[in-house]
PDB file of C-alpha atoms and ligand atoms in Angstrom:
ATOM      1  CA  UNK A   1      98.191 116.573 217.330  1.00  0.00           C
ATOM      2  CA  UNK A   2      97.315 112.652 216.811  1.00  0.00           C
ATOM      3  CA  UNK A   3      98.180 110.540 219.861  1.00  0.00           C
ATOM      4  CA  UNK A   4     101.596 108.702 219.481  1.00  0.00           C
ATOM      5  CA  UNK A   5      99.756 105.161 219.572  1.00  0.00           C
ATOM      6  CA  UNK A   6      97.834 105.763 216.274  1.00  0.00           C
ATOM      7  CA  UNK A   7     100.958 107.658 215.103  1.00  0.00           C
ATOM      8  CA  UNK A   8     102.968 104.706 215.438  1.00  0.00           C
ATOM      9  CA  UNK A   9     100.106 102.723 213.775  1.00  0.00           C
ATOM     10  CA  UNK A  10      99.591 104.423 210.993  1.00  0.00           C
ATOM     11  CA  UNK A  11     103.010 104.849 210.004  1.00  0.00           C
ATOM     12  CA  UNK A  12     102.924 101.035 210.356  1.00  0.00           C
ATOM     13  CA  UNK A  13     100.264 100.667 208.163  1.00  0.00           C
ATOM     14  CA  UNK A  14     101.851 102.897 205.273  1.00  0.00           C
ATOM     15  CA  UNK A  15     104.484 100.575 205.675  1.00  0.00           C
ATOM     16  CA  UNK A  16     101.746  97.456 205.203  1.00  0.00           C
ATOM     17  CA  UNK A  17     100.308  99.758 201.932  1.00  0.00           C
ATOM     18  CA  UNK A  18     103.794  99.433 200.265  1.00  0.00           C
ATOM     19  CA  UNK A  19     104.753  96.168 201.059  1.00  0.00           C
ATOM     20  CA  UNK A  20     101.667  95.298 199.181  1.00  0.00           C
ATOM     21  CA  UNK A  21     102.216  97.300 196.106  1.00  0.00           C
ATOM     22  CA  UNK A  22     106.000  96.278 195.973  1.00  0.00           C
ATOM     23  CA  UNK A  23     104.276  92.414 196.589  1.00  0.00           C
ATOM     24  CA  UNK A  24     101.821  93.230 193.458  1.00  0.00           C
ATOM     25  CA  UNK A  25     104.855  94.550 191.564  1.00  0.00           C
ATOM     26  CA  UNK A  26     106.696  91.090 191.971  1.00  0.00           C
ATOM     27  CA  UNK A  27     103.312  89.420 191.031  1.00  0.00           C
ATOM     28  CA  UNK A  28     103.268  91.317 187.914  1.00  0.00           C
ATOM     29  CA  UNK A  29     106.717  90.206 187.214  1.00  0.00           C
ATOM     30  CA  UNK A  30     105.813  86.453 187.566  1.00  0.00           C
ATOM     31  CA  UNK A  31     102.907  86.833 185.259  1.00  0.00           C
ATOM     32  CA  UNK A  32     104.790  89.051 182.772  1.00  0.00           C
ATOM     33  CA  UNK A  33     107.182  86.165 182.733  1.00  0.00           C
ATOM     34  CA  UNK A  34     104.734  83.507 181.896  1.00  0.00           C
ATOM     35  CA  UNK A  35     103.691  86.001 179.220  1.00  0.00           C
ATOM     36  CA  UNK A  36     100.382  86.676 180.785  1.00  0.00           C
ATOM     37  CA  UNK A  37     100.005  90.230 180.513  1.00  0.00           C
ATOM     38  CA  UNK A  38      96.947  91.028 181.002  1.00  0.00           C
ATOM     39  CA  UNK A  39      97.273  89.583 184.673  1.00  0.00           C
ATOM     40  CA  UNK A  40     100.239  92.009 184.845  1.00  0.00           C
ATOM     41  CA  UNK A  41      98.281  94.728 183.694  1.00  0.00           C
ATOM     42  CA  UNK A  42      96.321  93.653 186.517  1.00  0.00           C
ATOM     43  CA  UNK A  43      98.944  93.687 189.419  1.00  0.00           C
ATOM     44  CA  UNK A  44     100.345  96.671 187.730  1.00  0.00           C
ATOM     45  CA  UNK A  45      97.084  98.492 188.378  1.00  0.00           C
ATOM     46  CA  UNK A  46      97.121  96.939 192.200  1.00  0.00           C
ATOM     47  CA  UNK A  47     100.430  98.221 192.466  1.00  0.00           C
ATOM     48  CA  UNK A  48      99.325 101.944 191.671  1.00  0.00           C
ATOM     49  CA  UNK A  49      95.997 101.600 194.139  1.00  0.00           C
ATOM     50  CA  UNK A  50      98.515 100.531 197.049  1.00  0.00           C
ATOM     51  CA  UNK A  51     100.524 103.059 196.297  1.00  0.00           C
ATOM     52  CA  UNK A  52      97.886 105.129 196.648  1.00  0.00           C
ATOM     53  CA  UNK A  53      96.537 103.569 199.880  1.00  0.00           C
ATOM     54  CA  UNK A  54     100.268 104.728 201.174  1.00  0.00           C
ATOM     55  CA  UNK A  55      99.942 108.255 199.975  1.00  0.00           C
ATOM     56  CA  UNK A  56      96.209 108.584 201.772  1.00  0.00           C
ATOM     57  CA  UNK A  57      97.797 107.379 205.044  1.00  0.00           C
ATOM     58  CA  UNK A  58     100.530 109.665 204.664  1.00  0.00           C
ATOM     59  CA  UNK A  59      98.734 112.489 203.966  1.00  0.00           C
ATOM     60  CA  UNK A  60      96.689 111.665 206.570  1.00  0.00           C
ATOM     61  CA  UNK A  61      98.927 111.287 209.301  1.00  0.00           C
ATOM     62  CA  UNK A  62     100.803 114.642 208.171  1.00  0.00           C
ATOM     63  CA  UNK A  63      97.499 117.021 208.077  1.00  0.00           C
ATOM     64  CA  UNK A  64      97.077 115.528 212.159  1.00  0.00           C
ATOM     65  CA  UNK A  65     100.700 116.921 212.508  1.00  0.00           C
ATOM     66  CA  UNK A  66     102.071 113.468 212.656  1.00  0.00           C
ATOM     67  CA  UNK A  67     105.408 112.088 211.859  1.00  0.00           C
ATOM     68  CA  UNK A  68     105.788 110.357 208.829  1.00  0.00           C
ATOM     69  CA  UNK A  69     108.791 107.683 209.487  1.00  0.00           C
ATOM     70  CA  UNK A  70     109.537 105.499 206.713  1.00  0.00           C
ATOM     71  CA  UNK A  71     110.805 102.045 207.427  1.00  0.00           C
ATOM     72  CA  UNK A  72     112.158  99.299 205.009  1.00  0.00           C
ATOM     73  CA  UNK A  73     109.988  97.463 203.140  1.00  0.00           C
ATOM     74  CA  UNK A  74     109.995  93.340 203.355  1.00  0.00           C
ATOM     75  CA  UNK A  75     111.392  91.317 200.154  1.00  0.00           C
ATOM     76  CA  UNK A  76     108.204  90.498 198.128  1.00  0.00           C
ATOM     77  CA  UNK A  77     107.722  86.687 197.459  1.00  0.00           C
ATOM     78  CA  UNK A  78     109.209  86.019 193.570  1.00  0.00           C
ATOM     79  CA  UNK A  79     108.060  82.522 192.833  1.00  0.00           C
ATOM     80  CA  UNK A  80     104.541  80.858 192.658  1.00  0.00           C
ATOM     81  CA  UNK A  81     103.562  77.619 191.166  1.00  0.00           C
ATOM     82  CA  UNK A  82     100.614  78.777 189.172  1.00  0.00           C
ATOM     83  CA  UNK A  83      98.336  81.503 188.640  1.00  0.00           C
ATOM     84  CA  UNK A  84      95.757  79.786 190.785  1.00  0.00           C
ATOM     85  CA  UNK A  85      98.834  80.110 194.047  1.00  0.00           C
ATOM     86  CA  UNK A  86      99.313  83.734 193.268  1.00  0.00           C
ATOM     87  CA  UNK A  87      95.675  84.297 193.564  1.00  0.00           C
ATOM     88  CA  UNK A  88      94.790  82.742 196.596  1.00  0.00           C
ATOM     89  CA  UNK A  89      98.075  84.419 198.243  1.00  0.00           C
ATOM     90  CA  UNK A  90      96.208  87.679 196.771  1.00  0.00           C
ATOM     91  CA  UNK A  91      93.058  86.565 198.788  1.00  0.00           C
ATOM     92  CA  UNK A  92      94.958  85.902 201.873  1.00  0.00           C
ATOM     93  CA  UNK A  93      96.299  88.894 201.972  1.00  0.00           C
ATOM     94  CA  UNK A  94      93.883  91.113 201.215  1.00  0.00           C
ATOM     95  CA  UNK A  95      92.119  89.057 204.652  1.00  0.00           C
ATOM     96  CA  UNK A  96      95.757  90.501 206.256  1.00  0.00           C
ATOM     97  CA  UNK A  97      95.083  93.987 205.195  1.00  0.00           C
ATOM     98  CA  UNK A  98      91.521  94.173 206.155  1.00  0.00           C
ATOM     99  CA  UNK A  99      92.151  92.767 209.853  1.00  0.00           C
ATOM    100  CA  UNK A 100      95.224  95.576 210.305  1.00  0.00           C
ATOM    101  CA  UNK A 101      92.406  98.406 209.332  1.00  0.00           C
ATOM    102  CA  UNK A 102      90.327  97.131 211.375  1.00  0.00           C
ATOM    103  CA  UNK A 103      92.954  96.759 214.386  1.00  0.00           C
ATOM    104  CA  UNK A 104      93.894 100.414 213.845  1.00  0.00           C
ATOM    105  CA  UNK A 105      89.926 101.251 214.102  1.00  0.00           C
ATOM    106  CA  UNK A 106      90.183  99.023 217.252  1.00  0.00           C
ATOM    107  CA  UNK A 107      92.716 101.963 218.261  1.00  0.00           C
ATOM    108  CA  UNK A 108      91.061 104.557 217.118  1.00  0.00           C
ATOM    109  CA  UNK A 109      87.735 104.046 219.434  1.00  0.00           C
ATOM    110  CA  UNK A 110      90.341 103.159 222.227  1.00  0.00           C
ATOM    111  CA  UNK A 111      91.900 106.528 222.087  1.00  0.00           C
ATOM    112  CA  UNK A 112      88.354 108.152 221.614  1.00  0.00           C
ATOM    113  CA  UNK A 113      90.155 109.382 218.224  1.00  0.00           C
ATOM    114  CA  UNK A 114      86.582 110.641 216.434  1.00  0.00           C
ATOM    115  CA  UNK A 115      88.923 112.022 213.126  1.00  0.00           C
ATOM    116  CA  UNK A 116      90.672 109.387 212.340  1.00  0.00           C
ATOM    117  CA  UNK A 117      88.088 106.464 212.859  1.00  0.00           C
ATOM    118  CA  UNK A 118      86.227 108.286 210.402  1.00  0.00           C
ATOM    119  CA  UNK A 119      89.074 108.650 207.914  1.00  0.00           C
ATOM    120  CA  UNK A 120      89.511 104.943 208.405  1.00  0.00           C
ATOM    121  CA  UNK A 121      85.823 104.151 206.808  1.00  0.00           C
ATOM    122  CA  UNK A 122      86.712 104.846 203.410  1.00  0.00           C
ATOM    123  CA  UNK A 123      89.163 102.170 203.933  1.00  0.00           C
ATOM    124  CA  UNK A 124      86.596  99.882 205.194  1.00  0.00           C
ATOM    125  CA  UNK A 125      84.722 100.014 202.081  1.00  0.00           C
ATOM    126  CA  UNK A 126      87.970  99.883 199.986  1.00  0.00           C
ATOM    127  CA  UNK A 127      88.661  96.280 201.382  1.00  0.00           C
ATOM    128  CA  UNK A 128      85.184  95.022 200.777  1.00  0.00           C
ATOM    129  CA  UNK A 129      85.831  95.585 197.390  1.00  0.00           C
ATOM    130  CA  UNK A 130      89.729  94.578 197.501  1.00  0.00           C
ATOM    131  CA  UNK A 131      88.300  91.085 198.725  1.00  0.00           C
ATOM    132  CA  UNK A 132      85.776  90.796 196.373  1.00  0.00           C
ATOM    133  CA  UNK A 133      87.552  91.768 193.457  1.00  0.00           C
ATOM    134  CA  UNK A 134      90.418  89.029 194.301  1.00  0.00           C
ATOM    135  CA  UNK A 135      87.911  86.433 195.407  1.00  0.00           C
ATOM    136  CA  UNK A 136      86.534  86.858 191.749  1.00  0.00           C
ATOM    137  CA  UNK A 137      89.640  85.810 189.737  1.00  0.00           C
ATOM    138  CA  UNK A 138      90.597  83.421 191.963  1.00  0.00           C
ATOM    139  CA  UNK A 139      86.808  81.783 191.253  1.00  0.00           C
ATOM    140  CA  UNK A 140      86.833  82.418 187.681  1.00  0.00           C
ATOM    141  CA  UNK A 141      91.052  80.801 187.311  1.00  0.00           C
ATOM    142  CA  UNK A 142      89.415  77.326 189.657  1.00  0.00           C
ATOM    143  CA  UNK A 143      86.973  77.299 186.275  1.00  0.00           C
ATOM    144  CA  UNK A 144      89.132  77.441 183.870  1.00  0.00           C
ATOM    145  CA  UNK A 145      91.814  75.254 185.323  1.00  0.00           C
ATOM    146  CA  UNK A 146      93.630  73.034 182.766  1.00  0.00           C
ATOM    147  CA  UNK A 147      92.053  75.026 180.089  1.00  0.00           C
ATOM    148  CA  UNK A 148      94.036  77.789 178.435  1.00  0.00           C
ATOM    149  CA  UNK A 149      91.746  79.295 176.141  1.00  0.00           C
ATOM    150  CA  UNK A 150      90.078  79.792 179.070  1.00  0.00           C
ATOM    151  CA  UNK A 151      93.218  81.262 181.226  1.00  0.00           C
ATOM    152  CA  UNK A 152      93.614  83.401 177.880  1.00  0.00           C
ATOM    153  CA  UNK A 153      90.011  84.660 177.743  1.00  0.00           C
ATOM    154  CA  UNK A 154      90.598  85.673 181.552  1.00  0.00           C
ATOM    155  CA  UNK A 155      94.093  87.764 180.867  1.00  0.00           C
ATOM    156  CA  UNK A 156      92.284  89.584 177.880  1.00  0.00           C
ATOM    157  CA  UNK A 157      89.258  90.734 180.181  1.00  0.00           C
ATOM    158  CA  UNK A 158      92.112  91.940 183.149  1.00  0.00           C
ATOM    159  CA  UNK A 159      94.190  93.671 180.031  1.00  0.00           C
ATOM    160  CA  UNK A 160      91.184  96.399 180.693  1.00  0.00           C
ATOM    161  CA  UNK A 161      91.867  97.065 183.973  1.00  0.00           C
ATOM    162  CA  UNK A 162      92.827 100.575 184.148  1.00  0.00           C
ATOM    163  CA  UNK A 163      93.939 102.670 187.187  1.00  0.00           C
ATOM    164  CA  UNK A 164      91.694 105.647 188.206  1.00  0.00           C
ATOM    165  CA  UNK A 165      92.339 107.246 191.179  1.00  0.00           C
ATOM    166  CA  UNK A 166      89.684 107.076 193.781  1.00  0.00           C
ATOM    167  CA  UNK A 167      87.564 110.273 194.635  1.00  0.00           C
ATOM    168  CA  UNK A 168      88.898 110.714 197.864  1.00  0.00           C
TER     169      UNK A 168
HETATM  170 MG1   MG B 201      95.742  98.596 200.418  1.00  0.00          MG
END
C-alpha cells in the first residue's frame, strides 16, 4: 500500500498532467484560429503526451493499491496576444510542472518511499526535455519576430511533430 501523503500527491499531480493537456488543447485552439496549424499540430501532440503523463501516474498510483480520485480540472486560459505570449506561458509552465515533480520526489525521500522515487525519474528526464523543447520555439519565434515567412517556415517544421508514445 502507498502512504496516504504521496497518495494524495499523486492524485494531485494527475490532476496537474490534465490541466496541462486541456491548457495545450486551448493553445491549439488559439493557433488553429490564427490559421497556424502546424503550431496546433504542435499543442495537439502536447496534448496527447500530457495525457499520457496522467495515464502513467494513474497507473502508477493504482499498481501501489492507491486510490485514484479524480477532481475537476481548472478553465484553461483562451486568449494570448501573440505566438511569442503563448510560448513563454508554455516555458513557465513547464518550470511549474518540473518544481511539482520534484516536490513529490521531496515526498518521496521523506516517506523513505524507494518505489516511487524511482518511478518519479523517468519524469525527471521527461521535463528536461519538456523545457528544452519549449525553450527552443520560444528562441526560434524571438528570431523571427515581425517576419512571417519566417513564423511560416517555423509552423511547417512543427506540422512534423508526431505523437509516439514513450517506451515506458
Ligand atoms: Mg506533463
Amino acid at each position: 500500500m502507498i502512504n496516504p501523503k504521496l497518495e494524495k500527491a499523486i492524485n494531485e499531480q494527475i490532476n496537474a498532467e490534465l490541466y496541462s493537456a486541456y491548457l495545450y488543447l486551448s493553445m491549439g485552439a488559439y493557433f488553429e484560429e490564427k490559421g497556424l496549424a502546424g503550431f496546433a499540430n504542435w499543442m495537439r501532440v502536447q496534448f496527447e503526451e500530457e495525457q499520457f503523463h496522467g495515464l502513467k501516474f494513474f497507473g502508477y498510483l493504482a499498481e501501489r493499491g492507491g486510490r485514484v480520485l479524480l477532481d475537476a480540472i481548472d478553465k484553461p486560459e483562451t486568449e494570448w496576444d501573440s505566438p511569442i505570449a503563448v510560448f513563454t506561458e508554455v516555458v513557465k509552465h513547464e518550470a511549474h510542472v518540473t518544481s511539482l515533480i520534484n516536490n513529490l520526489i521531496d515526498i518521496s525521500i521523506e516517506e523513505r518511499d524507494h518505489a516511487t522515487k524511482s518511478f518519479l525519474n523517468w519524469f525527471i528526464d521527461e521535463q528536461v526535455e519538456e523545457e528544452a523543447a519549449a525553450a527552443d520555439i520560444l528562441n526560434q519565434l524571438k528570431l523571427v519576430e515581425g517576419d512571417g515567412r519566417g513564423l511560416l517556415m517555423l509552423d511547417r517544421e512543427l506540422a512534423t511533430r508526431v505523437f509516439t508514445p514513450p517506451v515506458a
